[in-house]
mmCIF file of C-alpha atoms and ligand atoms in Angstrom:
data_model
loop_
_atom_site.group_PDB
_atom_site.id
_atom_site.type_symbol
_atom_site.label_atom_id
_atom_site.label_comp_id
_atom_site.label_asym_id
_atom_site.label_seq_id
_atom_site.Cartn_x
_atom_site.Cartn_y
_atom_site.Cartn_z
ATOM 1 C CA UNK A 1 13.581 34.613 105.542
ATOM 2 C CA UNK A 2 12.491 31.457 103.145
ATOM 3 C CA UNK A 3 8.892 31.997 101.670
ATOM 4 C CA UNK A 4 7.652 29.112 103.896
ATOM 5 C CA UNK A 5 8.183 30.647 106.979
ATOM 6 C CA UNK A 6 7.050 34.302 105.877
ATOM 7 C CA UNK A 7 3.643 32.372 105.035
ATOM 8 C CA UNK A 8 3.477 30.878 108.093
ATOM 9 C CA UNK A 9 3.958 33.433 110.030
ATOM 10 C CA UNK A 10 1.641 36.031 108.288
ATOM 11 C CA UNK A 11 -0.834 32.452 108.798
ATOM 12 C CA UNK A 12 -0.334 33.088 112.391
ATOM 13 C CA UNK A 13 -0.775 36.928 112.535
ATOM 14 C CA UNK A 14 -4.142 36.694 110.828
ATOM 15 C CA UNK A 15 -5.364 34.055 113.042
ATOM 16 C CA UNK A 16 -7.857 35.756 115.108
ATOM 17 C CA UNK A 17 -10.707 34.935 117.381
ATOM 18 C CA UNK A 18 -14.271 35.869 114.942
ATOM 19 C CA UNK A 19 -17.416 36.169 116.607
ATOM 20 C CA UNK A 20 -19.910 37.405 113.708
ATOM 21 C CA UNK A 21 -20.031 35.536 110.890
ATOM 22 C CA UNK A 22 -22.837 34.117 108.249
ATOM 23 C CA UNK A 23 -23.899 30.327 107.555
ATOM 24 C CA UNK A 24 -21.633 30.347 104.362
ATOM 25 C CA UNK A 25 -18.336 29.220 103.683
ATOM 26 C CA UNK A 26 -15.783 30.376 101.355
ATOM 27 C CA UNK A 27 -14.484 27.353 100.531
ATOM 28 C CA UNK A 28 -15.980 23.996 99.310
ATOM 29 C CA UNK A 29 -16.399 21.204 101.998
ATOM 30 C CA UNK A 30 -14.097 19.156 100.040
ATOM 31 C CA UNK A 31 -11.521 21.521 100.683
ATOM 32 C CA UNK A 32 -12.754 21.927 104.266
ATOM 33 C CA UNK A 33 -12.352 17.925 104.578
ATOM 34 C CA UNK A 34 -8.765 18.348 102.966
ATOM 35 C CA UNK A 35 -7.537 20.284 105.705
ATOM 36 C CA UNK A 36 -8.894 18.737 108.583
ATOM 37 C CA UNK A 37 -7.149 15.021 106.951
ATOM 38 C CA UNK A 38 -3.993 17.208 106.358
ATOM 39 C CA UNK A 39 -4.186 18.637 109.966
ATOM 40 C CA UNK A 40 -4.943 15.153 111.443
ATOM 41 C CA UNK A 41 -1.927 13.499 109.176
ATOM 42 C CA UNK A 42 0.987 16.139 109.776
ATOM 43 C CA UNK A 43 0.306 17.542 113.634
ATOM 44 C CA UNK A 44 2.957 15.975 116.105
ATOM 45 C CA UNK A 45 1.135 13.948 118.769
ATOM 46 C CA UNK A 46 3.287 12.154 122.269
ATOM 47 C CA UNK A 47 5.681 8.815 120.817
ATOM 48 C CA UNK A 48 3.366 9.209 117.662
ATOM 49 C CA UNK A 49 -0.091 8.034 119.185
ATOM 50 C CA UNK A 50 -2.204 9.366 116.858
ATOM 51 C CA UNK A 51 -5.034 10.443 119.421
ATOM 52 C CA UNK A 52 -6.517 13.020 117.731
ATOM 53 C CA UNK A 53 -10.414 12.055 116.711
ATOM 54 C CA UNK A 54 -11.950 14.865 114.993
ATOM 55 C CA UNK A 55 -15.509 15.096 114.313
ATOM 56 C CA UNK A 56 -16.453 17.438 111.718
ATOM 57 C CA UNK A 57 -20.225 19.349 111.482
ATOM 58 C CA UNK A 58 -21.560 21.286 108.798
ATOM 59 C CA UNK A 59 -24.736 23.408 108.111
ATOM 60 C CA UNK A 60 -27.739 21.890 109.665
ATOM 61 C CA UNK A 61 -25.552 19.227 111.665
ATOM 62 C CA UNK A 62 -23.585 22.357 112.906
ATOM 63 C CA UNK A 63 -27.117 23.556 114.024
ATOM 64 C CA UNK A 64 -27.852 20.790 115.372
ATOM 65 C CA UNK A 65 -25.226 21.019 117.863
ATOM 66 C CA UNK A 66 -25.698 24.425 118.802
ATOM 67 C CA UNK A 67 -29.724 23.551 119.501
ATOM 68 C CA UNK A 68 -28.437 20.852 121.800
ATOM 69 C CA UNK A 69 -25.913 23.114 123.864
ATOM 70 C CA UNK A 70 -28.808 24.848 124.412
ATOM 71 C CA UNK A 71 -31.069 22.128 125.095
ATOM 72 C CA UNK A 72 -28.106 21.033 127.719
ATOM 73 C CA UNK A 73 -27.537 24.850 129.295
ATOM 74 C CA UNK A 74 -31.249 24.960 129.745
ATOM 75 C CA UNK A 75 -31.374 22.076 131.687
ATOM 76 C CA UNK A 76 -28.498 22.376 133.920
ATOM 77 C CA UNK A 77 -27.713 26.197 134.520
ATOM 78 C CA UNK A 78 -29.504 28.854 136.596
ATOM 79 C CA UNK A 79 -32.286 30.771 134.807
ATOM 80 C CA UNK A 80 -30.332 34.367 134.702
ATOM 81 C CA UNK A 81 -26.954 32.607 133.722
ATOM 82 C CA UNK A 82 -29.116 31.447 130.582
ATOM 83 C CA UNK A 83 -31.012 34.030 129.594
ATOM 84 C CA UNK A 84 -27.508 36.800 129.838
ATOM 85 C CA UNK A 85 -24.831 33.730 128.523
ATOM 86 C CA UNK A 86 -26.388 30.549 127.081
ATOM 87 C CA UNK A 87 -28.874 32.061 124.722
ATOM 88 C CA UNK A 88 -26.874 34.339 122.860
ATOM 89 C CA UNK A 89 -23.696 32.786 122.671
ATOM 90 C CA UNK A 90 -25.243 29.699 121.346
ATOM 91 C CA UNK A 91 -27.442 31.548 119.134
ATOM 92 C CA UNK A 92 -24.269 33.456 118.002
ATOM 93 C CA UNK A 93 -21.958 30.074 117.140
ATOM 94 C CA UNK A 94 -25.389 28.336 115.712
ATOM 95 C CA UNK A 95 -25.126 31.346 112.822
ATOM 96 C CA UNK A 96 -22.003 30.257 111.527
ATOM 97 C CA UNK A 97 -21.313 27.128 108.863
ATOM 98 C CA UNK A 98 -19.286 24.248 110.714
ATOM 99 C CA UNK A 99 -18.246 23.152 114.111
ATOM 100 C CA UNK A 100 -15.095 21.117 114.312
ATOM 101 C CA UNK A 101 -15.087 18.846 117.659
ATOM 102 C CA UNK A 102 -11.520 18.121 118.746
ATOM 103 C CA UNK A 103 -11.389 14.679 121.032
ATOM 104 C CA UNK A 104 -8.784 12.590 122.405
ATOM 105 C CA UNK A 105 -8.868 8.914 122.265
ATOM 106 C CA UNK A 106 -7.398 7.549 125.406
ATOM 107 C CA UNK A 107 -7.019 3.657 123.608
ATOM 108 C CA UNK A 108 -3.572 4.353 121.798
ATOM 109 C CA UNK A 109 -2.300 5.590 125.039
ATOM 110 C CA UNK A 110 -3.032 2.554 126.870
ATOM 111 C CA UNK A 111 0.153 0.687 126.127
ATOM 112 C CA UNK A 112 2.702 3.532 125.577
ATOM 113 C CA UNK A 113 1.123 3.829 129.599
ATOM 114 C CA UNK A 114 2.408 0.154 130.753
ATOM 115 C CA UNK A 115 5.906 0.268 127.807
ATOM 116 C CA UNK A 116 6.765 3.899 129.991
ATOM 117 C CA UNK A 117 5.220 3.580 133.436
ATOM 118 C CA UNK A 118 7.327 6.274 134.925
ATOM 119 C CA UNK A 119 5.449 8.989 132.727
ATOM 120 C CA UNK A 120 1.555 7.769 133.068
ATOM 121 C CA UNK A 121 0.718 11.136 134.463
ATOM 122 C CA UNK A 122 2.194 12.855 131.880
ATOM 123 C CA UNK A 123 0.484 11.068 129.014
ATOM 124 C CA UNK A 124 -2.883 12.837 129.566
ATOM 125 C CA UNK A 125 -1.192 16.123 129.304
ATOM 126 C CA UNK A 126 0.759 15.578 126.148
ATOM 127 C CA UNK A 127 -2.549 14.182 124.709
ATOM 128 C CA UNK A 128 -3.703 17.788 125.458
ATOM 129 C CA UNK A 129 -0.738 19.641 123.870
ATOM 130 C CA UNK A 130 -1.629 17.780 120.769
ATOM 131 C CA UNK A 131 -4.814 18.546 120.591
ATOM 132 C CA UNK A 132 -3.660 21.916 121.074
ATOM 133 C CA UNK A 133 -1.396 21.710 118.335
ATOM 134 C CA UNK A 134 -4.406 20.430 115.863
ATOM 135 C CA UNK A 135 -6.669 23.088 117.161
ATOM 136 C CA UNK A 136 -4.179 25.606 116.504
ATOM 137 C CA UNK A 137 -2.987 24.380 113.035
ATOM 138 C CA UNK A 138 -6.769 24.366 111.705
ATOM 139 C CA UNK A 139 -7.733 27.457 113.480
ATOM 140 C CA UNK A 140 -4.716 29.148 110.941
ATOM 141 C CA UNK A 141 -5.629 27.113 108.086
ATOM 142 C CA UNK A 142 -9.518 27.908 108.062
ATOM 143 C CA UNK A 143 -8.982 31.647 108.833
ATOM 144 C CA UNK A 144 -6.453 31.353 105.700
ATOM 145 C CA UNK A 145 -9.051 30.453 103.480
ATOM 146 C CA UNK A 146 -10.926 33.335 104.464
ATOM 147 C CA UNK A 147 -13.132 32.239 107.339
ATOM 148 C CA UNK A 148 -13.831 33.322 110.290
ATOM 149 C CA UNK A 149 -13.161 31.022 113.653
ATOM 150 C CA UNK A 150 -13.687 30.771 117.386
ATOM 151 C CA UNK A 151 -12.701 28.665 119.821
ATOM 152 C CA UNK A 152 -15.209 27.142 122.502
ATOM 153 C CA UNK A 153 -15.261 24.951 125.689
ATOM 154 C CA UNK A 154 -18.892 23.432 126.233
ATOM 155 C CA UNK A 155 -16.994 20.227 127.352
ATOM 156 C CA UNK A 156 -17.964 18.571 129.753
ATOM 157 C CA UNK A 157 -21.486 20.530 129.856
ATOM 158 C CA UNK A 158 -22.358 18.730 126.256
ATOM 159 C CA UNK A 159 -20.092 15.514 125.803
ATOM 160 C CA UNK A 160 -22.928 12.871 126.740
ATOM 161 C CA UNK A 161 -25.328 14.307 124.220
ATOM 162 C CA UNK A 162 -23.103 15.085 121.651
ATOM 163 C CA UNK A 163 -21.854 10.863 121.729
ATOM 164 C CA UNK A 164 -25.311 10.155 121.960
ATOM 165 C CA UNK A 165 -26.290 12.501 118.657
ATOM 166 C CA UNK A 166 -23.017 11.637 116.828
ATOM 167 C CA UNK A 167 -22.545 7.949 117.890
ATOM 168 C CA UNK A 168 -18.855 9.187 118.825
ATOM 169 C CA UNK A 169 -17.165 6.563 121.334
ATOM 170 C CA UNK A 170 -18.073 7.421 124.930
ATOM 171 C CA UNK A 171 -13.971 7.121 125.870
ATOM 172 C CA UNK A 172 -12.841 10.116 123.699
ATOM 173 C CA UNK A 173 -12.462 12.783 125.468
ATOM 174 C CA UNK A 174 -13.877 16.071 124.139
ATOM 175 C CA UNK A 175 -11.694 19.204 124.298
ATOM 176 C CA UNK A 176 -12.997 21.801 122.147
ATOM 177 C CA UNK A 177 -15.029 23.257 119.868
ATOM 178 C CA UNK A 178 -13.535 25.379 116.598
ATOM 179 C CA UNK A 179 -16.991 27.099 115.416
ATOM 180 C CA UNK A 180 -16.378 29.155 111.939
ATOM 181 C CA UNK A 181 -18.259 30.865 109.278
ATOM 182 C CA UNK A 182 -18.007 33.872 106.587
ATOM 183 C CA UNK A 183 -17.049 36.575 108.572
ATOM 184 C CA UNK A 184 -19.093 39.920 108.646
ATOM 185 C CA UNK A 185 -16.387 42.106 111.225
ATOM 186 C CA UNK A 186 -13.293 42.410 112.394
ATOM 187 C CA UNK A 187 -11.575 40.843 115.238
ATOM 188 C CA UNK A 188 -11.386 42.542 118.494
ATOM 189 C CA UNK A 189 -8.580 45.058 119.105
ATOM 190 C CA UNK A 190 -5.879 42.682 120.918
ATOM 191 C CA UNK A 191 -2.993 44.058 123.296
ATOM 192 C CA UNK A 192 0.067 42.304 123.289
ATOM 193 C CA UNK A 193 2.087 42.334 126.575
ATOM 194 C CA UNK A 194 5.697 43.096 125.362
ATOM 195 C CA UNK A 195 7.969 40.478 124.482
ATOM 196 C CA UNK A 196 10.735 41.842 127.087
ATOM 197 C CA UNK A 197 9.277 39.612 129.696
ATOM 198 C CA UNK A 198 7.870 36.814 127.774
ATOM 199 C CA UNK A 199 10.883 36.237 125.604
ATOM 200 C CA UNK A 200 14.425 35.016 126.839
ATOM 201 C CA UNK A 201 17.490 34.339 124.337
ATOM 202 C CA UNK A 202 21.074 33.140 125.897
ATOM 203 C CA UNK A 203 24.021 32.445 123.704
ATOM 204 C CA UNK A 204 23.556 34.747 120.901
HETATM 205 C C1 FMN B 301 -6.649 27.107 125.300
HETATM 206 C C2 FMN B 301 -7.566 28.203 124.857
HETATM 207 C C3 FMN B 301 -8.869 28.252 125.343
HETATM 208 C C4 FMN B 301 -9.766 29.212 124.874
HETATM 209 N N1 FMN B 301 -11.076 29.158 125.270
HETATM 210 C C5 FMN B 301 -11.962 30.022 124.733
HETATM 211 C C6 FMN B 301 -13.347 29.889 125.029
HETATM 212 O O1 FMN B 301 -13.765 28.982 125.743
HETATM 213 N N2 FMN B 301 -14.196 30.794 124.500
HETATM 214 C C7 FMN B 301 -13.770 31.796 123.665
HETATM 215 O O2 FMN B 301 -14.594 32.585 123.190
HETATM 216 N N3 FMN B 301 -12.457 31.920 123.349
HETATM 217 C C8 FMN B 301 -11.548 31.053 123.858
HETATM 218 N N4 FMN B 301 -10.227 31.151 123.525
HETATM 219 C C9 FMN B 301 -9.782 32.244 122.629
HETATM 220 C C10 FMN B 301 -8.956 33.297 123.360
HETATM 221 O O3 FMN B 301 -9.783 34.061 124.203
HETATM 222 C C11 FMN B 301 -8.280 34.166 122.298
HETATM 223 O O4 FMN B 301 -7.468 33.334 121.498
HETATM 224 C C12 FMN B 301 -7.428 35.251 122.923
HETATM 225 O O5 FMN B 301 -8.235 36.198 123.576
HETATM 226 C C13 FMN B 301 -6.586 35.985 121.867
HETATM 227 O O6 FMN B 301 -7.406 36.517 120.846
HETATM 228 P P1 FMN B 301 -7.239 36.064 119.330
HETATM 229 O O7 FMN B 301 -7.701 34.631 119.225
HETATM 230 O O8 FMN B 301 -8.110 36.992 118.536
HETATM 231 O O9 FMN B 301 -5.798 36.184 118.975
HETATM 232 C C14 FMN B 301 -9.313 30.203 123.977
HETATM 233 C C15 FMN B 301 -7.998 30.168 123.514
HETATM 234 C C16 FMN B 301 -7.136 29.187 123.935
HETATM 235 C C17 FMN B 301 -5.737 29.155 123.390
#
């Protein structure tokens, strides 16, 4: 197997969700910056739209987001649900060093929308498996450089305050959250259903 692809793939093994980590980083925020612009330049998106916007937060900005979600889950969910969710899982991502806010901006799409009419329902979901794709690609490269990452979803719960705190176009869609930070444990133990019914190769 070619160096590349052993790389990659030990990349992908040590990819893990982290949920403990400090407010440091092991790497510089130059080199944080460096990876996002590589993710953003080199992960495929549909007929080469280029909708990935990503907003990056670090130290008190990151905690600045965090105190919002909070702000937004104490306004809008039930008192129990807050005390037992909301308040320690935003207290837990507000610990770490950076928050990396994955949108989709709908304007490139626009035209590819009226060139291919026959697919404008399938737009919106390739915009997602993009976003996927960047998600993925700098969930592998942060965790490479030593740091530990998880993945959250307080879209749609947070998107108006976020644009409002962040000036961020109110037509991007927000689709995730990548929180990360120097870890302090392991991941979780993970079970992997087998490969026997996941995995299907004809023609060999
Ligand atoms: C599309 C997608 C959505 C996810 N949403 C969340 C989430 O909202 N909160 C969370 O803590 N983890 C979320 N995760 C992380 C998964 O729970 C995690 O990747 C899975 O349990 C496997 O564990 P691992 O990341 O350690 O390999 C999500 C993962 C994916 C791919």
């Amino acid at each position: 197997m070619a160096d590349i692809a052993r790389s990659i793939i030990q990349g992908m093994q040590n990819r893990r969700s982290i949920y403990s980590f400090t407010n440091e980083s092991t790497i510089s925020d130059d080199r944080i910056e460096e990876l996002v612009s590589q993710t953003i330049l080199h992960t495929p998106s549909p007929f080469n739209s280029q909708s990935a916007r990503l907003v990056v937060l670090l130290k008190e900005q990151h905690e600045r987001l965090w105190d919002l979600a909070l702000e937004v889950a104490t306004a809008s969910v039930p008192p129990e649900q807050l005390e037992n969710l909301y308040k320690p899982r935003t207290a837990m991502f507000r610990a770490g060093y950076g928050t990396i806010l994955f949108y989709e901006d709908p304007a490139p799409l626009k035209p590819l929308e009226v060139k291919w009419p026959m697919l404008i329902d399938k737009f919106p979901e390739w915009s997602d498996h993009s976003s996927g794709m960047h998600q993925f690609a700098l969930w592998t490269l942060l965790e490479a450089e030593g740091l530990g990452c998880n993945l959250q979803h307080y879209n749609p719960m947070i998107d108006a305050r976020v644009s409002q705190e962040w000036k961020i176009p109110l037509e991007w869609r927000l689709k995730a959250q990548l929180v990360f930070g120097k870890p302090t444990g392991p991941p979780r133990e993970k079970k992997f259903e087998p490969l026997e019914k996941r995995m299907f190769v004809h023609g060999r």
